[in-house]
Amino acid sequence: MFRLVNVNGRSALEQDGEWYDLAGLANDPALADPLTAIARHRELHALNVQCVPATSGGSIDGTGLGPPVPRPIQSFGIGLNYRDHAGESGMALPPAPLTFTKFPSCIAGPHAEIPLSGEMVDWEVEIVAVIGTEARNVAADEAWSVVAGLTLGQDVSDRAVQLTGSPPQFSLGKSFANYGPIGPALVSVDTFEDPDDIGLWCDVDGERMQEARTDQLIFSIPVLVAYLSSICTLYPGDIVFTGTPSGVGMARGRYLAAGEVVVSGAEVIGELRNVCVAGAGPLAT
Ligand code: ZN
């Protein structure tokens, strides 16, 4: 088991709140790169055992953690993957995983600010699967073997942009800068007692908005990986936002405002904490 984090752009392993530089542990500079570390995820279990206090880089608390996958080649999102959320959205259950893109430029760290793009920006807490091994046409019952681990994500969504036109415009409305915070760690699959049953929740300014378990997914993580790999070759570091449960703002008639804090959490993985700020407008640099 291991917890892989991104400390100042370099891969590190986390243990008991301390971080350990991966390239230093392995005496291999190539492992500093997060995507390389993910592609070599099977080696990380042995390196994790080598973390001893003397080699600690310091406390995780004092660092600006980056996203554990800073630049995925492909970043998939799955819509309407919990029955209760499909119901609150007034949409029929999809016959196959409803797939869109969160373009990789929106991926951000676990404590990134969210610059609001408008008046209808919404929260969606989600478990995110991280591919570890190149895969094509993998069967569902083999799919966990190509997953490096799981992390947590916010599929921040501008509903006005997302629902523009018919058919609607899912991908761009979910891809503004920092609309994909992920982290705090990429946690190996074997760390979970049951990787198909993980509790997750989302609080906005201290109010519990979403709370569910991934055993309620319509399409489980192995089924999603099998389905996506039947169409696209999957590469190490590719990420899949697996869908959000009920309790989003759109169903409550309430959206995010500048100054509000979104805290997203999941068992074993940990928490994201993202403060909303006023957007700088379309001409921002
Ligand atoms: Zn979503």
mmCIF file of N, CA and C and ligand atoms in Angstrom, residues 78 100 124 126 155 174, ligand 1:
data_model
loop_
_atom_site.group_PDB
_atom_site.id
_atom_site.type_symbol
_atom_site.label_atom_id
_atom_site.label_comp_id
_atom_site.label_asym_id
_atom_site.label_seq_id
_atom_site.Cartn_x
_atom_site.Cartn_y
_atom_site.Cartn_z
ATOM 1 N N ILE A 78 -17.849 11.193 -15.612
ATOM 2 C CA ILE A 78 -19.036 10.362 -15.810
ATOM 3 C C ILE A 78 -20.219 11.071 -15.170
ATOM 4 N N PHE A 100 -18.015 12.517 -20.439
ATOM 5 C CA PHE A 100 -17.600 13.825 -20.953
ATOM 6 C C PHE A 100 -16.138 14.015 -20.577
ATOM 7 N N GLU A 124 -19.635 19.103 -6.946
ATOM 8 C CA GLU A 124 -19.896 17.677 -7.191
ATOM 9 C C GLU A 124 -18.711 16.886 -6.634
ATOM 10 N N GLU A 126 -16.560 13.636 -5.908
ATOM 11 C CA GLU A 126 -16.471 12.376 -6.657
ATOM 12 C C GLU A 126 -15.187 11.617 -6.299
ATOM 13 N N ASP A 155 -15.800 17.902 -9.133
ATOM 14 C CA ASP A 155 -16.164 18.183 -10.526
ATOM 15 C C ASP A 155 -16.946 19.498 -10.520
ATOM 16 N N LYS A 174 -17.388 22.384 -17.311
ATOM 17 C CA LYS A 174 -16.708 21.721 -16.196
ATOM 18 C C LYS A 174 -15.194 21.866 -16.282
HETATM 19 ZN ZN ZN B 1 -19.581 15.082 -12.043
#
